[in-house]
Amino acid sequence: MGEFLAMGGYGAFVWPSYALAAAVLAGLWLSSRWTLKAREAELARLEGEGASRRTRPRAEGQGS
Amino acid sequence: MHRFANPSRFLRLGQAVLPWSAGLTVLLLAIGVPWALLVAPPDYQQGESVRIMYVHVPAAWMAMFVYTTVAAASASALIWRHPLGDLIARAASPVGAWFTVLTLVTGSLWGKPMWGAWWVWDARLTSVLVLLFLYLGHIALANAFEDAGRGEKAAAVLALVGFVNVPIIKWSVDWWNTLHQPASVARLGGPSIHPAMLWPLLVMGLAFTAFFVTLLLMRVRSEFLGRKLRALRLTQAAQGMAEAPAGAEVS
């Protein structure tokens, strides 16, 4: 195990590379998902308000 | 292709593809990462440091592939006024910028032990740095104007002009004397890299591609909803100001 972590003396270069890759992939996924969910929620809220004032724009068949 | 010009059709299709591309990403990473770290052999010259290649090279492939996507989407927006073009360019560009950052940093982490330097101003490294600036410029331009359409048009022109950098990156190692090693996968005469390293590299490359497809589907949908939200807010603000009676015309 120690030998695996040492990566033949290159551990200090190999592990940060994989850690950064993991951080970039996870960060992109989470931020994309958060934005999408927030916009879906906001749209549902606004369309609900609009509907209650009977000024709802034409529905665009937006299933979510 | 024009059947997909209708955004709602594309979005519906995207919703159907999304769980599959997400699942494929997880599956390929679950195979590729242990393969790269545990199974693939150390290099006879570079030792275990060669394992950096399995994140560095796929990230670099994606940095160029995503830019190509942005340029193609920009062309379709400028030439055919394809309604999805600007949405795709906007959705893809930040993803490409992050892949480029990942390429540069992992390259630096590989360069230090192999070349003795974190950074050298050689043709390959410099052209990838230019790619990062192109992405940043594209993102900045697309968001620089109050009127989203104007910003998107300017950004699309930049994306197309900047595309000349992609072949420069690809062949920079052949055209100039560089410290960076030459191509060993996509080259005339077939890959020169040993299959024991090529296969895990290809699996990681596919994993990154599936990841990008997944993100793009989510983010294009997000951009579409964002545009719809802006329109909706404008309409409601206008109505609020005019105190329009019920049944007022909504465009």
CSV table of C-alpha atoms in Angstrom, one decimal:
chain,number,residue,atom,x,y,z
A,1,MET,CA,0.0,0.0,0.0
A,2,GLY,CA,2.8,2.4,0.9
A,3,GLU,CA,4.6,1.4,-2.2
A,4,PHE,CA,1.4,2.1,-4.3
A,5,LEU,CA,1.0,5.6,-2.7
A,6,ALA,CA,4.7,6.4,-3.3
A,7,MET,CA,4.3,5.8,-7.1
A,8,GLY,CA,8.0,5.0,-7.4
A,9,GLY,CA,8.9,8.4,-6.0
A,10,TYR,CA,6.4,10.3,-8.2
A,11,GLY,CA,3.5,10.3,-5.7
A,12,ALA,CA,3.8,14.1,-5.2
A,13,PHE,CA,3.1,14.6,-8.9
A,14,VAL,CA,0.7,11.7,-9.7
A,15,TRP,CA,-1.8,12.1,-6.8
A,16,PRO,CA,-2.3,15.9,-7.2
A,17,SER,CA,-3.0,15.2,-10.9
A,18,TYR,CA,-5.8,12.7,-10.1
A,19,ALA,CA,-7.1,14.9,-7.3
A,20,LEU,CA,-7.4,17.9,-9.5
A,21,ALA,CA,-9.0,15.8,-12.3
A,22,ALA,CA,-11.6,14.5,-9.7
A,23,ALA,CA,-12.2,18.1,-8.4
A,24,VAL,CA,-12.7,19.5,-11.9
A,25,LEU,CA,-15.1,16.7,-13.0
A,26,ALA,CA,-17.1,16.8,-9.7
A,27,GLY,CA,-17.2,20.6,-9.6
A,28,LEU,CA,-18.4,20.9,-13.2
A,29,TRP,CA,-21.1,18.3,-12.6
A,30,LEU,CA,-22.3,19.8,-9.4
A,31,SER,CA,-22.4,23.4,-10.6
A,32,SER,CA,-24.2,22.4,-13.9
A,33,ARG,CA,-26.7,20.5,-11.9
A,34,TRP,CA,-27.3,23.2,-9.3
A,35,THR,CA,-27.9,25.8,-12.0
A,36,LEU,CA,-30.3,23.6,-13.9
A,37,LYS,CA,-32.3,22.7,-10.7
A,38,ALA,CA,-32.4,26.4,-9.7
A,39,ARG,CA,-33.7,27.5,-13.1
A,40,GLU,CA,-36.3,24.7,-13.2
A,41,ALA,CA,-37.6,25.7,-9.8
A,42,GLU,CA,-37.6,29.4,-10.7
A,43,LEU,CA,-39.5,28.8,-13.9
A,44,ALA,CA,-42.0,26.6,-12.1
A,45,ARG,CA,-42.5,29.4,-9.6
A,46,LEU,CA,-42.9,32.2,-12.2
A,47,GLU,CA,-45.2,30.2,-14.4
A,48,GLY,CA,-47.3,29.4,-11.3
A,49,GLU,CA,-47.6,33.1,-10.5
A,50,GLY,CA,-48.3,34.0,-14.1
A,51,ALA,CA,-51.0,31.4,-14.2
A,52,SER,CA,-52.6,32.8,-11.1
A,53,ARG,CA,-52.8,36.2,-12.7
A,54,ARG,CA,-54.2,34.6,-15.9
A,55,THR,CA,-51.3,36.0,-17.9
A,56,ARG,CA,-49.6,32.8,-18.5
A,57,PRO,CA,-47.5,32.8,-21.7
A,58,ARG,CA,-48.3,30.0,-24.0
A,59,ALA,CA,-47.2,26.7,-22.7
A,60,GLU,CA,-44.3,25.1,-24.7
A,61,GLY,CA,-44.9,21.5,-23.7
A,62,GLN,CA,-41.9,21.7,-21.3
A,63,GLY,CA,-41.8,18.4,-19.5
A,64,SER,CA,-39.3,18.2,-16.8
B,1,MET,CA,-30.4,17.7,-39.1
B,2,HIS,CA,-33.0,20.4,-39.3
B,3,ARG,CA,-35.4,18.2,-37.4
B,4,PHE,CA,-33.2,19.0,-34.4
B,5,ALA,CA,-33.5,22.7,-35.1
B,6,ASN,CA,-36.5,22.8,-32.9
B,7,PRO,CA,-35.1,23.3,-29.4
B,8,SER,CA,-37.9,21.5,-27.6
B,9,ARG,CA,-37.3,18.4,-29.7
B,10,PHE,CA,-33.6,18.5,-29.0
B,11,LEU,CA,-34.3,19.0,-25.3
B,12,ARG,CA,-36.7,16.0,-25.2
B,13,LEU,CA,-34.1,13.8,-26.9
B,14,GLY,CA,-31.5,15.1,-24.5
B,15,GLN,CA,-33.6,14.2,-21.5
B,16,ALA,CA,-33.8,10.6,-22.8
B,17,VAL,CA,-30.1,10.3,-23.5
B,18,LEU,CA,-28.9,11.9,-20.3
B,19,PRO,CA,-29.2,9.0,-17.9
B,20,TRP,CA,-27.4,6.7,-20.4
B,21,SER,CA,-24.5,9.1,-20.9
B,22,ALA,CA,-24.3,9.7,-17.2
B,23,GLY,CA,-24.3,5.9,-16.5
B,24,LEU,CA,-21.7,5.3,-19.2
B,25,THR,CA,-19.4,8.0,-17.7
B,26,VAL,CA,-19.5,6.3,-14.3
B,27,LEU,CA,-19.0,2.9,-15.8
B,28,LEU,CA,-16.0,4.0,-17.9
B,29,LEU,CA,-14.4,5.9,-15.0
B,30,ALA,CA,-14.9,2.8,-12.8
B,31,ILE,CA,-13.0,0.7,-15.3
B,32,GLY,CA,-10.5,3.3,-16.5
B,33,VAL,CA,-9.2,4.8,-13.2
B,34,PRO,CA,-8.2,1.5,-11.6
B,35,TRP,CA,-6.8,0.3,-14.9
B,36,ALA,CA,-4.6,3.5,-15.2
B,37,LEU,CA,-3.4,3.5,-11.6
B,38,LEU,CA,-3.0,-0.3,-10.8
B,39,VAL,CA,-2.9,-2.4,-14.0
B,40,ALA,CA,-1.2,-0.4,-16.7
B,41,PRO,CA,2.6,-0.9,-16.6
B,42,PRO,CA,5.1,1.8,-15.5
B,43,ASP,CA,7.0,3.4,-18.4
B,44,TYR,CA,10.6,2.1,-19.0
B,45,GLN,CA,11.9,5.7,-19.1
B,46,GLN,CA,9.3,7.7,-17.1
B,47,GLY,CA,8.5,5.1,-14.4
B,48,GLU,CA,5.2,5.6,-12.5
B,49,SER,CA,5.0,9.3,-13.5
B,50,VAL,CA,3.5,8.1,-16.8
B,51,ARG,CA,0.2,7.5,-15.0
B,52,ILE,CA,-0.4,11.2,-15.2
B,53,MET,CA,-0.9,10.6,-18.9
B,54,TYR,CA,-4.3,9.0,-18.3
B,55,VAL,CA,-5.8,12.2,-17.1
B,56,HIS,CA,-3.6,14.7,-18.9
B,57,VAL,CA,-4.1,13.3,-22.5
B,58,PRO,CA,-7.9,12.8,-22.2
B,59,ALA,CA,-8.2,16.4,-20.8
B,60,ALA,CA,-6.2,17.8,-23.7
B,61,TRP,CA,-8.3,15.8,-26.2
B,62,MET,CA,-11.4,17.3,-24.6
B,63,ALA,CA,-10.0,20.8,-24.5
B,64,MET,CA,-9.6,20.6,-28.3
B,65,PHE,CA,-12.8,18.6,-29.0
B,66,VAL,CA,-14.9,21.1,-26.9
B,67,TYR,CA,-13.4,24.0,-28.7
B,68,THR,CA,-14.3,22.3,-32.0
B,69,THR,CA,-17.9,21.9,-30.7
B,70,VAL,CA,-18.0,25.6,-29.8
B,71,ALA,CA,-16.7,26.6,-33.2
B,72,ALA,CA,-19.2,24.3,-35.1
B,73,ALA,CA,-22.1,25.6,-33.0
B,74,SER,CA,-21.0,29.2,-33.6
B,75,ALA,CA,-20.8,28.5,-37.4
B,76,SER,CA,-24.3,27.1,-37.4
B,77,ALA,CA,-25.6,30.1,-35.4
B,78,LEU,CA,-23.9,32.6,-37.7
B,79,ILE,CA,-24.6,31.0,-41.0
B,80,TRP,CA,-27.9,29.2,-40.6
B,81,ARG,CA,-29.1,31.1,-37.5
B,82,HIS,CA,-29.7,27.7,-35.9
B,83,PRO,CA,-31.5,28.5,-32.6
B,84,LEU,CA,-29.4,25.9,-30.7
B,85,GLY,CA,-26.1,27.1,-31.9
B,86,ASP,CA,-25.6,30.0,-29.4
B,87,LEU,CA,-27.1,27.8,-26.6
B,88,ILE,CA,-24.6,25.0,-27.3
B,89,ALA,CA,-21.6,27.4,-27.6
B,90,ARG,CA,-22.5,29.1,-24.4
B,91,ALA,CA,-23.1,25.8,-22.6
B,92,ALA,CA,-19.9,24.2,-23.8
B,93,SER,CA,-17.3,27.0,-23.5
B,94,PRO,CA,-16.8,27.0,-19.6
B,95,VAL,CA,-16.5,23.2,-19.7
B,96,GLY,CA,-13.7,23.5,-22.3
B,97,ALA,CA,-12.0,26.1,-20.3
B,98,TRP,CA,-11.9,23.8,-17.3
B,99,PHE,CA,-10.5,20.9,-19.4
B,100,THR,CA,-7.8,23.3,-20.6
B,101,VAL,CA,-6.9,24.3,-17.0
B,102,LEU,CA,-6.7,20.6,-16.2
B,103,THR,CA,-4.5,19.9,-19.2
B,104,LEU,CA,-2.1,22.7,-18.2
B,105,VAL,CA,-1.8,21.9,-14.5
B,106,THR,CA,-1.5,18.1,-15.0
B,107,GLY,CA,1.1,18.8,-17.8
B,108,SER,CA,3.0,21.0,-15.4
B,109,LEU,CA,2.9,18.3,-12.7
B,110,TRP,CA,4.3,15.8,-15.3
B,111,GLY,CA,6.8,18.3,-16.7
B,112,LYS,CA,8.5,19.1,-13.4
B,113,PRO,CA,9.8,15.6,-12.7
B,114,MET,CA,10.4,14.7,-16.4
B,115,TRP,CA,11.8,18.0,-17.8
B,116,GLY,CA,12.9,19.7,-14.5
B,117,ALA,CA,10.6,22.6,-15.2
B,118,TRP,CA,7.0,23.4,-14.4
B,119,TRP,CA,6.6,25.4,-17.6
B,120,VAL,CA,8.5,26.0,-20.8
B,121,TRP,CA,7.6,28.4,-23.6
B,122,ASP,CA,7.5,25.8,-26.3
B,123,ALA,CA,5.0,25.6,-29.1
B,124,ARG,CA,2.7,23.0,-27.7
B,125,LEU,CA,2.4,24.5,-24.2
B,126,THR,CA,2.1,28.1,-25.5
B,127,SER,CA,-0.6,27.1,-28.1
B,128,VAL,CA,-2.6,25.4,-25.3
B,129,LEU,CA,-2.3,28.5,-23.2
B,130,VAL,CA,-3.7,30.5,-26.1
B,131,LEU,CA,-6.6,28.1,-26.2
B,132,LEU,CA,-7.4,28.9,-22.6
B,133,PHE,CA,-7.4,32.6,-23.4
B,134,LEU,CA,-9.7,32.0,-26.4
B,135,TYR,CA,-12.1,30.2,-24.1
B,136,LEU,CA,-12.0,33.0,-21.5
B,137,GLY,CA,-12.5,35.6,-24.2
B,138,HIS,CA,-15.4,33.7,-25.6
B,139,ILE,CA,-17.1,33.4,-22.2
B,140,ALA,CA,-16.5,37.1,-21.5
B,141,LEU,CA,-17.8,38.3,-24.9
B,142,ALA,CA,-20.9,36.1,-24.7
B,143,ASN,CA,-21.8,37.8,-21.4
B,144,ALA,CA,-20.5,41.3,-22.2
B,145,PHE,CA,-23.7,42.9,-23.6
B,146,GLU,CA,-27.0,43.7,-22.1
B,147,ASP,CA,-28.5,42.2,-25.3
B,148,ALA,CA,-27.6,38.6,-25.2
B,149,GLY,CA,-27.9,38.2,-29.0
B,150,ARG,CA,-25.1,40.8,-29.6
B,151,GLY,CA,-22.7,39.2,-27.2
B,152,GLU,CA,-23.4,35.8,-28.7
B,153,LYS,CA,-22.7,37.1,-32.2
B,154,ALA,CA,-19.4,38.6,-31.2
B,155,ALA,CA,-18.4,35.5,-29.2
B,156,ALA,CA,-19.3,33.3,-32.3
B,157,VAL,CA,-17.0,35.3,-34.5
B,158,LEU,CA,-14.2,35.0,-31.9
B,159,ALA,CA,-14.8,31.2,-31.7
B,160,LEU,CA,-14.5,30.8,-35.5
B,161,VAL,CA,-11.4,33.0,-35.8
B,162,GLY,CA,-9.8,31.2,-32.9
B,163,PHE,CA,-10.4,27.8,-34.4
B,164,VAL,CA,-7.2,28.2,-36.4
B,165,ASN,CA,-5.4,27.5,-33.1
B,166,VAL,CA,-6.8,23.9,-32.9
B,167,PRO,CA,-4.7,22.5,-35.8
B,168,ILE,CA,-1.8,24.5,-34.6
B,169,ILE,CA,-2.0,22.7,-31.2
B,170,LYS,CA,-2.3,19.3,-32.9
B,171,TRP,CA,0.7,19.7,-35.2
B,172,SER,CA,2.8,22.0,-33.0
B,173,VAL,CA,4.9,19.1,-32.0
B,174,ASP,CA,5.8,18.3,-35.7
B,175,TRP,CA,6.2,21.9,-36.9
B,176,TRP,CA,8.5,23.1,-34.2
B,177,ASN,CA,11.2,21.6,-32.1
B,178,THR,CA,9.4,21.1,-28.8
B,179,LEU,CA,10.2,19.6,-25.5
B,180,HIS,CA,6.7,18.1,-25.5
B,181,GLN,CA,6.7,14.5,-26.8
B,182,PRO,CA,5.2,13.9,-30.3
B,183,ALA,CA,1.8,12.3,-30.9
B,184,SER,CA,1.8,8.6,-30.1
B,185,VAL,CA,-1.9,7.7,-30.6
B,186,ALA,CA,-3.4,9.8,-33.5
B,187,ARG,CA,-0.6,9.6,-36.0
B,188,LEU,CA,0.0,8.3,-39.5
B,189,GLY,CA,1.1,4.7,-39.4
B,190,GLY,CA,-1.0,3.9,-36.3
B,191,PRO,CA,-0.4,4.3,-32.6
B,192,SER,CA,3.2,3.8,-31.5
B,193,ILE,CA,2.1,3.5,-27.8
B,194,HIS,CA,2.0,-0.1,-26.4
B,195,PRO,CA,-1.5,-1.6,-26.2
B,196,ALA,CA,-1.1,-2.1,-22.4
B,197,MET,CA,-1.1,1.7,-22.2
B,198,LEU,CA,-3.3,2.5,-25.2
B,199,TRP,CA,-6.4,0.7,-24.0
B,200,PRO,CA,-6.7,2.3,-20.5
B,201,LEU,CA,-6.0,5.7,-22.2
B,202,LEU,CA,-8.8,5.1,-24.7
B,203,VAL,CA,-11.2,4.1,-21.9
B,204,MET,CA,-10.3,7.3,-20.1
B,205,GLY,CA,-10.8,9.3,-23.3
B,206,LEU,CA,-14.2,7.8,-23.8
B,207,ALA,CA,-15.1,8.4,-20.1
B,208,PHE,CA,-14.2,12.1,-20.5
B,209,THR,CA,-16.2,12.3,-23.8
B,210,ALA,CA,-19.3,10.7,-22.2
B,211,PHE,CA,-18.9,13.1,-19.3
B,212,PHE,CA,-18.8,16.1,-21.7
B,213,VAL,CA,-22.0,14.8,-23.5
B,214,THR,CA,-23.7,14.5,-20.1
B,215,LEU,CA,-22.7,18.0,-19.0
B,216,LEU,CA,-23.6,19.5,-22.4
B,217,LEU,CA,-27.2,18.1,-22.3
B,218,MET,CA,-27.7,19.5,-18.8
B,219,ARG,CA,-26.2,22.8,-19.6
B,220,VAL,CA,-28.0,23.4,-23.0
B,221,ARG,CA,-31.3,22.8,-21.1
B,222,SER,CA,-30.1,25.2,-18.5
B,223,GLU,CA,-29.3,27.9,-21.1
B,224,PHE,CA,-32.7,27.3,-22.7
B,225,LEU,CA,-34.5,27.7,-19.4
B,226,GLY,CA,-32.4,30.8,-18.6
B,227,ARG,CA,-33.5,32.4,-21.8
B,228,LYS,CA,-37.1,31.6,-21.2
B,229,LEU,CA,-36.8,33.0,-17.6
B,230,ARG,CA,-35.5,36.3,-18.9
B,231,ALA,CA,-38.3,36.6,-21.4
B,232,LEU,CA,-40.8,35.7,-18.8
B,233,ARG,CA,-39.4,38.3,-16.3
B,234,LEU,CA,-39.4,41.0,-18.9
B,235,THR,CA,-43.0,40.3,-19.8
B,236,GLN,CA,-44.1,40.3,-16.2
B,237,ALA,CA,-42.1,43.5,-15.4
B,238,ALA,CA,-43.8,45.2,-18.4
B,239,GLN,CA,-47.2,44.1,-17.3
B,240,GLY,CA,-46.5,45.2,-13.7
B,241,MET,CA,-45.6,48.7,-15.0
B,242,ALA,CA,-48.5,49.0,-17.3
B,243,GLU,CA,-50.9,47.5,-14.8
B,244,ALA,CA,-52.3,45.7,-17.8
B,245,PRO,CA,-55.9,44.4,-17.4
B,246,ALA,CA,-56.4,40.7,-17.3
B,247,GLY,CA,-56.1,39.2,-20.8
B,248,ALA,CA,-53.5,41.7,-21.9
B,249,GLU,CA,-51.6,40.5,-24.9
B,250,VAL,CA,-48.5,38.5,-24.2
B,251,SER,CA,-46.0,38.1,-26.9
